[in-house]
Coordinates of C-alpha atoms and ligand atoms in Angstrom, one line a residue:
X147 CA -25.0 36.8 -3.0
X148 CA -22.5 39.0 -4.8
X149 CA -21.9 36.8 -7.9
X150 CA -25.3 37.6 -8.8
X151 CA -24.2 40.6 -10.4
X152 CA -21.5 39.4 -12.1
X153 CA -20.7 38.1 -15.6
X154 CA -20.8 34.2 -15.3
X155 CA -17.3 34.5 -16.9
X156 CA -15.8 36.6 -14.1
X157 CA -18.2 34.8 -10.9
X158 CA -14.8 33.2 -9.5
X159 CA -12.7 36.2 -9.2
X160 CA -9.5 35.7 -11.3
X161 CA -10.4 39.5 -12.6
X162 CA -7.5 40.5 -9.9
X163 CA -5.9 37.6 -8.5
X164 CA -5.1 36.0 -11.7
X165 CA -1.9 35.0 -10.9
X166 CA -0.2 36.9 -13.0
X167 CA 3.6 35.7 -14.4
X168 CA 3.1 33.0 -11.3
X169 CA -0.3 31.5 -13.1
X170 CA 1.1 28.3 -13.5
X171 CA 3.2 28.1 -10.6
X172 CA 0.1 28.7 -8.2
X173 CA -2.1 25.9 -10.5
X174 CA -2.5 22.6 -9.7
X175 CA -4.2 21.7 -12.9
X176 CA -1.8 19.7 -14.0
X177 CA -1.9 17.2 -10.8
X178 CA -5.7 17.5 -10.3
X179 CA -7.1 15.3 -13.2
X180 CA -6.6 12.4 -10.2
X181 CA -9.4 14.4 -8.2
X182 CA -12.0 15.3 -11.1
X183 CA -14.3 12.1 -10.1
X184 CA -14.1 13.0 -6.5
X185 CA -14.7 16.8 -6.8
X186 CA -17.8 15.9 -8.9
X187 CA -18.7 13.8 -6.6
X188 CA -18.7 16.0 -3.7
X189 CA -20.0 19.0 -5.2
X190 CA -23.0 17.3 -6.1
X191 CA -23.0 15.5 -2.5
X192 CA -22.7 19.3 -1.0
X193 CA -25.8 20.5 -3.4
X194 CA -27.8 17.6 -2.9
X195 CA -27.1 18.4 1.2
X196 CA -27.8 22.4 0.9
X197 CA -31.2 21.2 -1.1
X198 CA -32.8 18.7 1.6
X199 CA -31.4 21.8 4.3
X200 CA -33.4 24.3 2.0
X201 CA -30.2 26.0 1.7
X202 CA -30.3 26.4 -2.3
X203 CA -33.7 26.2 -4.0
X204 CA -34.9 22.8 -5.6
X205 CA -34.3 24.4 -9.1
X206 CA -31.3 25.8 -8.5
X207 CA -30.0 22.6 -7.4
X208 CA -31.4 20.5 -10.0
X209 CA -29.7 23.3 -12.7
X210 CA -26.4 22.4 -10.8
X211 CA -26.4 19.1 -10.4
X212 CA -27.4 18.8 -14.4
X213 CA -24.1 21.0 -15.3
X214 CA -22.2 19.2 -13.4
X215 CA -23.3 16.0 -15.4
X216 CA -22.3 17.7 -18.3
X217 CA -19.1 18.8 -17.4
X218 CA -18.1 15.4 -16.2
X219 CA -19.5 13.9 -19.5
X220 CA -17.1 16.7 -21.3
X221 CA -14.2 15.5 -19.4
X222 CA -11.1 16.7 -17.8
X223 CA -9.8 17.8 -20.6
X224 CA -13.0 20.8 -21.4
X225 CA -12.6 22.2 -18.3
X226 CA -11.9 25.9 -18.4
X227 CA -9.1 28.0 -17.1
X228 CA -9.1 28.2 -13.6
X229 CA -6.4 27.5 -10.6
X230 CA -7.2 24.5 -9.5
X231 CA -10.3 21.6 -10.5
X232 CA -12.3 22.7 -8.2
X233 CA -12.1 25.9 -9.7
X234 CA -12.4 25.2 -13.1
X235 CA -15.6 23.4 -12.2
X236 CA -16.8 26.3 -10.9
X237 CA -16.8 28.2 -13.7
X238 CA -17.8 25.5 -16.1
X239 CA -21.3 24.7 -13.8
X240 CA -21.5 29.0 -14.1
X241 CA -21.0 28.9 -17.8
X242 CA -23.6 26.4 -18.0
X243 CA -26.3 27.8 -15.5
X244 CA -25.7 31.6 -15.2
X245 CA -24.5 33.5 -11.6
X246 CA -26.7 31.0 -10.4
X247 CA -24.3 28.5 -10.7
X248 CA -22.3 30.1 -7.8
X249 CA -24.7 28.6 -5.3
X250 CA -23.0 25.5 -5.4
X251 CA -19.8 27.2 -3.6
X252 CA -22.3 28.1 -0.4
X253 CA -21.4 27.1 3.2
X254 CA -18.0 25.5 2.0
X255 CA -14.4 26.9 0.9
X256 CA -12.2 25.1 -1.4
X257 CA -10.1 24.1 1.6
X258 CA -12.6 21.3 2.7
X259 CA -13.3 21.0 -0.8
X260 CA -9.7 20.0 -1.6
X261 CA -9.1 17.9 1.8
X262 CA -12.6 15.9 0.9
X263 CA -11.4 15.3 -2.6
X264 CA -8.3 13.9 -1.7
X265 CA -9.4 11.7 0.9
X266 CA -12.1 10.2 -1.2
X267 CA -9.7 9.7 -4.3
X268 CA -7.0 8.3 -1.6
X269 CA -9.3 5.8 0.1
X270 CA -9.8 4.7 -3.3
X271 CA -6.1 4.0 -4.1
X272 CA -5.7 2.7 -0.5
X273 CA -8.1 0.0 -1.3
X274 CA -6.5 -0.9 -4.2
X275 CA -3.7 -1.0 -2.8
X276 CA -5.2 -3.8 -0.1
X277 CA -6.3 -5.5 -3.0
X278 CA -3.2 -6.1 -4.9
X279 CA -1.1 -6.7 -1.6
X280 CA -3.9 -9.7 -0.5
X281 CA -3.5 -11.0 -4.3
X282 CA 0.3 -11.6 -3.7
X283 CA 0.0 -12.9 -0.6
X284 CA -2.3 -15.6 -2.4
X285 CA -0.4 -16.1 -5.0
X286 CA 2.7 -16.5 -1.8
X287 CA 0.6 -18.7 0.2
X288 CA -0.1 -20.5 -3.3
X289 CA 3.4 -20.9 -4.0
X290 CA 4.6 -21.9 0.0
X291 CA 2.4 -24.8 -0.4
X292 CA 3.2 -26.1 -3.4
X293 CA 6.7 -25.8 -2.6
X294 CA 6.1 -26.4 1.5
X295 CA 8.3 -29.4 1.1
X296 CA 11.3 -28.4 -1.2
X297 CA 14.3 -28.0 0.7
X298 CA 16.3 -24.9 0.2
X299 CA 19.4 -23.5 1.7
X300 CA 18.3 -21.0 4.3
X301 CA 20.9 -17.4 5.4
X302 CA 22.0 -15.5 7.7
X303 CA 24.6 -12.5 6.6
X304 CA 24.0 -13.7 3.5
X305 CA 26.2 -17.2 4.5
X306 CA 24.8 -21.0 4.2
X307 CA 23.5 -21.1 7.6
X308 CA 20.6 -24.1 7.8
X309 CA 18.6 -25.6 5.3
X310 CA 15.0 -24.6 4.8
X311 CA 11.9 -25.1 3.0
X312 CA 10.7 -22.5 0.0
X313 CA 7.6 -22.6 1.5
X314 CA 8.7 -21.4 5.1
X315 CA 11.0 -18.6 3.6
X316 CA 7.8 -17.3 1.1
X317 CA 5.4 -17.6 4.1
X318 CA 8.1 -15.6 5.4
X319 CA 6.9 -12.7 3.0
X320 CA 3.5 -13.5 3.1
X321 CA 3.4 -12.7 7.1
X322 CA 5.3 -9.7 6.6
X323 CA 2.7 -8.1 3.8
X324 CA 0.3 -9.1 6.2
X325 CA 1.0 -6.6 8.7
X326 CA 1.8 -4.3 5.5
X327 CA -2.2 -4.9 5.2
X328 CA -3.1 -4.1 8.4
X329 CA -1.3 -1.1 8.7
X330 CA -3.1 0.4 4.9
X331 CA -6.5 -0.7 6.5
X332 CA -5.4 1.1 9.8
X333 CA -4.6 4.1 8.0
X334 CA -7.7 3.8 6.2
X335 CA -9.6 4.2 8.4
X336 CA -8.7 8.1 10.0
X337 CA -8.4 8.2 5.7
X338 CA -11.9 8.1 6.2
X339 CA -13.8 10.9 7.8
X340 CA -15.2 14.0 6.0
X341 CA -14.1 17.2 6.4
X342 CA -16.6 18.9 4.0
X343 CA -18.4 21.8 5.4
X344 CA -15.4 22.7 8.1
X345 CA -15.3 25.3 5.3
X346 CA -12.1 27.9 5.0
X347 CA -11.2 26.7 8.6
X348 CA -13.9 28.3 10.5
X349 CA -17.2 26.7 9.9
X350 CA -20.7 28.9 8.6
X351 CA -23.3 30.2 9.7
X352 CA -25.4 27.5 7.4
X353 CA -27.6 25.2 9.0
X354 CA -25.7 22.1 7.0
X355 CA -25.9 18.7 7.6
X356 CA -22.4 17.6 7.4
X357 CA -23.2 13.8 8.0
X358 CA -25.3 13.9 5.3
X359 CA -22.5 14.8 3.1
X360 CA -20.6 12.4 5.0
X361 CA -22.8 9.8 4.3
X362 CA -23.5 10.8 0.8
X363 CA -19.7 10.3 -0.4
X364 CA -19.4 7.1 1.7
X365 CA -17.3 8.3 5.1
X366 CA -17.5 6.9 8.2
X367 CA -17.9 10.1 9.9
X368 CA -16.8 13.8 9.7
X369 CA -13.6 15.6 11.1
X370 CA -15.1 17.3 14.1
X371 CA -13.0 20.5 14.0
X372 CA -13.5 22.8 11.2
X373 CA -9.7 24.0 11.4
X374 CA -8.4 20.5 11.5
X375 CA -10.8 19.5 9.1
X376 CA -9.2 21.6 6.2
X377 CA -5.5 22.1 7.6
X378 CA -4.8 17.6 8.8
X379 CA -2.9 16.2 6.2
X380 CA -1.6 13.3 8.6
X381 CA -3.6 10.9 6.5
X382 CA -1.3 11.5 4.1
X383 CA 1.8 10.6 5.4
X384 CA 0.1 8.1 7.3
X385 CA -0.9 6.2 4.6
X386 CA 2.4 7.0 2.5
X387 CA 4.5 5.6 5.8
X388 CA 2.3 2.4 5.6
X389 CA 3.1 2.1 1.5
X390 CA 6.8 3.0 2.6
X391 CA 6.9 0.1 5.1
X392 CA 5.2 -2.2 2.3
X393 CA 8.0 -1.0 -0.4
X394 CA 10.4 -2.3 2.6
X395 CA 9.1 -5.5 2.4
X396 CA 9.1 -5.8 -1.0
X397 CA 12.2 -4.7 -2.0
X398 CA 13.9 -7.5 0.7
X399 CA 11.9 -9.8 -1.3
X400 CA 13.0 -8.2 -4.5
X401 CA 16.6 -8.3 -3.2
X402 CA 16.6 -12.0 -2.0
X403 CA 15.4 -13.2 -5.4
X404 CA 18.2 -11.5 -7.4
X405 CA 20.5 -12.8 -5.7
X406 CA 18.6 -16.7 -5.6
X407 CA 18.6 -15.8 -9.1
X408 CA 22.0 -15.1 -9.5
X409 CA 22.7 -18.1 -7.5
X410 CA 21.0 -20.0 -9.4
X411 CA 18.3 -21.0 -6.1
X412 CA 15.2 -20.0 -8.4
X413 CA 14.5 -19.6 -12.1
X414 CA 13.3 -16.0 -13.0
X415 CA 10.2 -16.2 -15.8
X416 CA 11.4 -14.7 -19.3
X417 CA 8.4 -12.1 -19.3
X418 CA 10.0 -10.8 -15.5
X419 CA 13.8 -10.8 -16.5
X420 CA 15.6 -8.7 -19.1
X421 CA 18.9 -9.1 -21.6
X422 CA 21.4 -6.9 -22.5
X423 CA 22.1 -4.7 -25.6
X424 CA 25.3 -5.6 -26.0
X425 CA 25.8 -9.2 -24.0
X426 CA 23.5 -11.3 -26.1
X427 CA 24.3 -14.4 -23.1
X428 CA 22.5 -12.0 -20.3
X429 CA 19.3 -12.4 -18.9
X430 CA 19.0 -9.9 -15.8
X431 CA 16.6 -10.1 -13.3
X432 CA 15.7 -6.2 -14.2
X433 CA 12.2 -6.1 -13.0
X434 CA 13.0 -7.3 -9.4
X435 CA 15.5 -4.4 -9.3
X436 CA 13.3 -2.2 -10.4
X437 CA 10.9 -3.3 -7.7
X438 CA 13.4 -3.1 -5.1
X439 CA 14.1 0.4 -5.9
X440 CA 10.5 1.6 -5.6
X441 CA 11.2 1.5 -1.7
X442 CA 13.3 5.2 -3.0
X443 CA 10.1 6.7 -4.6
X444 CA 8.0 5.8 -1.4
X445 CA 11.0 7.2 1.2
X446 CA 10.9 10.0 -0.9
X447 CA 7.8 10.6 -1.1
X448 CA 7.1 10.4 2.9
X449 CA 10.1 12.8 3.0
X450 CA 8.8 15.1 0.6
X451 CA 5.5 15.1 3.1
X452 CA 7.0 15.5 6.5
X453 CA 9.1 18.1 5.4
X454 CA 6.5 20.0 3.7
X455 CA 3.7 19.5 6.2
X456 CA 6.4 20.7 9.1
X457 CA 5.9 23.9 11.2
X458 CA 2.5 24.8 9.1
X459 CA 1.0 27.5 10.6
X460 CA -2.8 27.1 10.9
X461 CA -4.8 27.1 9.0
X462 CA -4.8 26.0 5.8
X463 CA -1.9 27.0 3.9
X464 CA -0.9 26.6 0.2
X465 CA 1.9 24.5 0.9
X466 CA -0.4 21.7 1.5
X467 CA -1.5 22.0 -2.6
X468 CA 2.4 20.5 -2.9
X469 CA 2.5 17.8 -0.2
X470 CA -0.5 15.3 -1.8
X471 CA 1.6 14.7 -5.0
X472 CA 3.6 12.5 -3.0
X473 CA 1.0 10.6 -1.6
X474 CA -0.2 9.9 -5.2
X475 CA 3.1 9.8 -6.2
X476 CA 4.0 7.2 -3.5
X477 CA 0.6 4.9 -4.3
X478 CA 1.1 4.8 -7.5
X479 CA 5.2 3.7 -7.5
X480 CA 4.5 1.2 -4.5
X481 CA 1.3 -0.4 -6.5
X482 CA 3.0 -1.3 -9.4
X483 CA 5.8 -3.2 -7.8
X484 CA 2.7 -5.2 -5.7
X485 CA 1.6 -6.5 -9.2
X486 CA 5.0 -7.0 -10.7
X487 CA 6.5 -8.6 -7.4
X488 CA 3.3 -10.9 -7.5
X489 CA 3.5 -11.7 -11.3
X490 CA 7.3 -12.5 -10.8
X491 CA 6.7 -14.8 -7.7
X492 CA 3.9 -16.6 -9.4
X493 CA 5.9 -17.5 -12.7
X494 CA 9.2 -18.3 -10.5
X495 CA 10.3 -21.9 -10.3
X496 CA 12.1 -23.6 -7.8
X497 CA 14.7 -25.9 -9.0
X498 CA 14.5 -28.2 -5.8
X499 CA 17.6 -31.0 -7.2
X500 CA 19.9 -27.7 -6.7
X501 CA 18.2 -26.3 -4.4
X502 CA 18.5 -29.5 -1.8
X503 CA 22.3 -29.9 -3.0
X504 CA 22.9 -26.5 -2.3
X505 CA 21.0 -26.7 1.4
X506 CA 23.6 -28.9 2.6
X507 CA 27.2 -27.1 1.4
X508 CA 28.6 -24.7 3.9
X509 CA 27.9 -27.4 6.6
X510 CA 24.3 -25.8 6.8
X511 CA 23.0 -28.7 8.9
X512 CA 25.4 -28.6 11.9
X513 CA 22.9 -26.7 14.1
X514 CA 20.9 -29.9 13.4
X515 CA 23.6 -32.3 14.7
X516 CA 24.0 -30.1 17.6
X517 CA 20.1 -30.1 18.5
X518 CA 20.7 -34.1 18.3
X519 CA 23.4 -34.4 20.5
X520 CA 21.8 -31.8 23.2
X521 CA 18.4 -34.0 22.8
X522 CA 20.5 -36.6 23.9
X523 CA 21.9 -35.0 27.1
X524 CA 25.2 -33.3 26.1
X525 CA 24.5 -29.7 26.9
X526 CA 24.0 -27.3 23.8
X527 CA 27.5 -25.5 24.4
X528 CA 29.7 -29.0 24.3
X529 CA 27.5 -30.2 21.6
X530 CA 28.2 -26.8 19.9
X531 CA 32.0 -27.3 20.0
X532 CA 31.7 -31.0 18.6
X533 CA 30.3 -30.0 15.8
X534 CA 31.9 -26.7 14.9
X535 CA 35.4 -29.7 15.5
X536 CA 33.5 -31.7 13.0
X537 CA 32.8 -29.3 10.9
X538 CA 36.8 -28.4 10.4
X539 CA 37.3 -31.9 9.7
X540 CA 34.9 -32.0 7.0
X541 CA 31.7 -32.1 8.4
X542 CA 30.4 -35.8 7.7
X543 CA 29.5 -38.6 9.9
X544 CA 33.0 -39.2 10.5
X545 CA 34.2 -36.1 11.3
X546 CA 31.3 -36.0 13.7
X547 CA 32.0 -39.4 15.2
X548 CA 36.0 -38.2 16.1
X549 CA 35.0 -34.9 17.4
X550 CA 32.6 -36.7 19.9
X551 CA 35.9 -38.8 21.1
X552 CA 38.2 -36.0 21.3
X553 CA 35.3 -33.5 23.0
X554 CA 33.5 -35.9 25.1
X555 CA 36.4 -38.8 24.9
X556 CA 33.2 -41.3 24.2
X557 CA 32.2 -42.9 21.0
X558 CA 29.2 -41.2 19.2
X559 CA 27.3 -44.5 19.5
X560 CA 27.4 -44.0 23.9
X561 CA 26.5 -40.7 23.2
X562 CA 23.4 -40.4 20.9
X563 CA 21.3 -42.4 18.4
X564 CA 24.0 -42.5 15.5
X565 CA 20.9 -43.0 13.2
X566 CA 19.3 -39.7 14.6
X567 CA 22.9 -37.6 14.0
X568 CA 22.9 -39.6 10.3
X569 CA 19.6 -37.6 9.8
X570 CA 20.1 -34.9 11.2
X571 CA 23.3 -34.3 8.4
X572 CA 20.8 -34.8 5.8
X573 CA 19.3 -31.4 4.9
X574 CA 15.5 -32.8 4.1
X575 CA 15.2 -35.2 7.9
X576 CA 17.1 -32.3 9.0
X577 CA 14.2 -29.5 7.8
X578 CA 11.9 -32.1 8.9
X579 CA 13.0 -32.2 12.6
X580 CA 12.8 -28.7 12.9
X581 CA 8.6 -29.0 13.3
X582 CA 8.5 -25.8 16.4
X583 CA 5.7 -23.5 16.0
X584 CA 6.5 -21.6 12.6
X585 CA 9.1 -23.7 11.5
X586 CA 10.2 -24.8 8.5
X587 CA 9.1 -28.4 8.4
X588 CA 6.8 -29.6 6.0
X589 CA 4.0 -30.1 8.7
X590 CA 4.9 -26.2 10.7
X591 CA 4.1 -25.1 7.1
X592 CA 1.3 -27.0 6.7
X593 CA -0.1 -25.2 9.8
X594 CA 1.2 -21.8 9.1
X595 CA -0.5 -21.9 5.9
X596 CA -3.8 -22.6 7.9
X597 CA -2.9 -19.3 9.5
X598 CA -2.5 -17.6 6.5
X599 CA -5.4 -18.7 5.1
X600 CA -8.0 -17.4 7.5
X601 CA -6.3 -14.1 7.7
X602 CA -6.0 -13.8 4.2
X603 CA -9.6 -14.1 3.8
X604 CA -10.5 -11.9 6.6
X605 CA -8.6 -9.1 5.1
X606 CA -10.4 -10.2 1.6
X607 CA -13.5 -9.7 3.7
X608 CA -12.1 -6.2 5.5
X609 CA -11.4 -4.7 1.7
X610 CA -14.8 -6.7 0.4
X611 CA -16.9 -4.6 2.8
X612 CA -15.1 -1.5 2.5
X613 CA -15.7 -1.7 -1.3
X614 CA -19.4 -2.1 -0.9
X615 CA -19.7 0.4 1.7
X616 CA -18.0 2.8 -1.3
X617 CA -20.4 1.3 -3.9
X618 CA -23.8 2.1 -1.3
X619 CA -22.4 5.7 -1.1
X620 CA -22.3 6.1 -4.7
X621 CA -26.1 4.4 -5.0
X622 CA -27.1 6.8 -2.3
X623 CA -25.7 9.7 -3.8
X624 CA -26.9 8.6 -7.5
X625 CA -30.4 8.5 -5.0
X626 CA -30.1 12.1 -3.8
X627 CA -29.1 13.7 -6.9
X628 CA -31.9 11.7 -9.3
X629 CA -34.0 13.6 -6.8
X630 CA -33.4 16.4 -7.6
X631 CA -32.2 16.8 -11.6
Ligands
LIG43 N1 -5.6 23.5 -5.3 C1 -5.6 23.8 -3.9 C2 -5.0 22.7 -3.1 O1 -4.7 21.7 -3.7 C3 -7.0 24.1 -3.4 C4 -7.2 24.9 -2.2 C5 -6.9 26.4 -2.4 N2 -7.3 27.1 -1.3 C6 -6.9 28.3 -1.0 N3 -7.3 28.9 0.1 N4 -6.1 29.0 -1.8 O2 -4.7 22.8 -1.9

């Protein structure tokens, strides 16, 4: 091994390539305190692996393993110079154990090195992610059934179109995160896989165990192809298109309760709204706008990764040390408008006198009368032009009543149940009839919300399980490196 005849301070070769005037611009120091955990983590994975193979000597290994301890327990921060983390922890474990030290690098390059670290930071952040967005569908689900039977105005193009329940439009949300779940667990899971020991991008002639590293740092299995092990970044814009589509949802949401807010429909908590310097009388629903822009960071950020992953050459190329900032970038924005969404949602109130009187303006219940009249023979189209008669003329029972006699040239009474066309104009009998499959009334809630609830703890489960799994890794590694220091 050549570094055994080298200073420790020179054993990664910055004696040449330093960098030069374009040092800084080549680091990625300043991005990489995010994957200090994980690079300890799988350097000691990769020594404890290259031990049981009988790659590196017990004692070397223990040596290793026992600098790397106290480089974690120095921190970031102590690291020396060096391009990148994995670099500088390098040099600090050759500081600390003498040419020695440079074992550790054996069988491996820093380009699975990099691709394992980010992947095992990432599935980290995913889960969190999973976390937060099950909590605010709770807190959604909690909220739909406490409000499942407060009538609200409902909208199309933004116009009073029929009246609703708050609990069918927030379970409206609440299925929509859902699949914004499903997609961060799906992208999870190719997230995943180990590419450690794929080395530079063409394997070694080492006899390693690459499960066993796989295993070690808690992946499901290993990225078969050395090459593609080092060069696939698609789990990065996989995952940052799945946080993309969840910053979608949320700012809709976001959007729909500024302007209920500004409406007047729902009553924003102090701690989520904000005033003006200058207009003492303002309170701004800030927060929500701030969360509705996040969907920007996230579109950028799976821009800024398609565009810098296209047309890579193989094999790995430094272009890819620029593309994971906006994952993190991305996970971090879209995470912290989960939380605030979820905290704004769960100290929202619905102010259900206005929010009944304002269900019923616009004529929002016509579709109603016109379901009532077609239930009672006339087909949908006639009844259709009855109402939108009645409607002209004011919209009430009367106006009804004369636009059945000049439409159908019959009295409502010979027509339908007058009773069931008086209901159907008031917006709470009106919600109530509307009891299809998903609906909006009370009891369609009532069994959408049994829906919600099994998923929603399945996906607890999912995230549950995938959290232990992580937590057995870190026990089995803890295992194989107490073995050995
Ligand atoms: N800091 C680099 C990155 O983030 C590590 C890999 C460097 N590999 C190389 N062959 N230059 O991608």
């Amino acid at each position: 091994m050549s570094e055994g005849s080298e200073p420790a301070s020179t054993a990664v070769r910055r004696d040449r390539f330093s960098g030069g005037p374009a040092r800084d611009f080549l680091s990625s120091m300043g991005a990489d305190d995010r994957i200090f955990q994980a690079d300890l983590a799988v350097d000691r994975a990769h020594v404890v692996m290259l031990a049981e193979q009988g790659i590196v000597e017990e004692d070397d290994a223990a040596s290793i393993l026992r600098a790397l301890d106290d480089v974690e327990a120095s921190g970031f921060g102590a690291l020396p110079d060096g391009e990148d983390v994995h670099e500088a922890i390098e040099t600090a474990v050759i500081e600390r154990v003498g040419p020695d030290g440079g074992k550790m690098h054996t069988a491996r390059s820093r380009n699975d090195e990099v691709a394992t670290c980010i992947r095992y930071r990432l599935r980290e952040d995913v889960l969190d992610a999973v976390e937060q967005v099950v909590a605010f569908r709770e807190v959604l689900a909690d909220a739909a059934e406490a409000e499942a039977e407060t009538v609200m105005p409902g909208f199309t193009h933004l116009q009073p179109a029929q009246p609703t329940t708050v609990g069918h439009y927030l379970l409206s949300y609440e299925r929509a995160l859902a699949r914004d779940t499903a997609r961060l667990l799906d992208a999870y899971e190719r997230v995943n896989q180990s590419p450690l020991g794929g080395a530079a991008f063409a394997g070694t002639p080492f006899d390693i165990d690459r499960q066993r590293t796989a295993e070690l740092l808690g992946f499901d299995g290993v990225v078969e192809n050395a090459t593609d092990a080092g060069s696939a970044r698609d789990f990065l814009f996989e995952t940052t298109s799945a946080l993309a589509g969840l910053s979608l949802t949320l700012s809709g949401l976001a959007e729909d309760l500024v302007i209920f807010a500004n409406k007047g429909l729902v009553e924003l908590s102090d701690d989520y709204s904000s005033t003006s310097s200058i207009m003492p009388q303002k309170k701004n629903p800030d927060t929500l706008e701030l969360v509705r822009s996040v969907a920007g960071d996230a579109a950028a950020g799976l821009q800024g990764l398609l565009t810098t992953l296209k047309g890579l050459p193989r094999a790995y190329n430094r272009d890819l040390q620029n593309a994971t900032p906006h994952a993190w970038g991305a996970v971090d924005a879209v995470s912290e408008a989960v939380e605030v969404a979820a905290g704004a949602v769960a100290t929202a109130e619905w102010p259900a006198e206005t929010l009944e009187a304002e269900a019923e303006k616009g004529f929002s219940c016509a579709t109603g009368v016109a379901d009532v009249l077609a239930m009672h023979g006339v087909p949908f189209r006639t009844a259709h032009e009855v109402v939108a008669d009645a409607g002209e003329a004011g919209g009430d029972l009367d106006a009804v009543a004369a636009a059945c006699e000049d439409v159908l040239g019959k009295p409502l009474g010979e027509v339908a149940d007058v009773e069931a066309v008086a209901a159907a104009l008031d917006p709470a009998s009106n919600v109530a009839m509307r009891d299809s499959r998903g609906g909006p009334a009370p009891s369609a809630v009532e069994q959408t919300l049994g829906v919600v609830a099994s998923d929603l703890a399945a996906d607890a489960d999912e995230a549950e399980a995938k959290r232990l799994a992580l937590d057995a890794a870190t026990d089995r590694l803890d295992a194989g490196v107490d073995s050995y220091e």
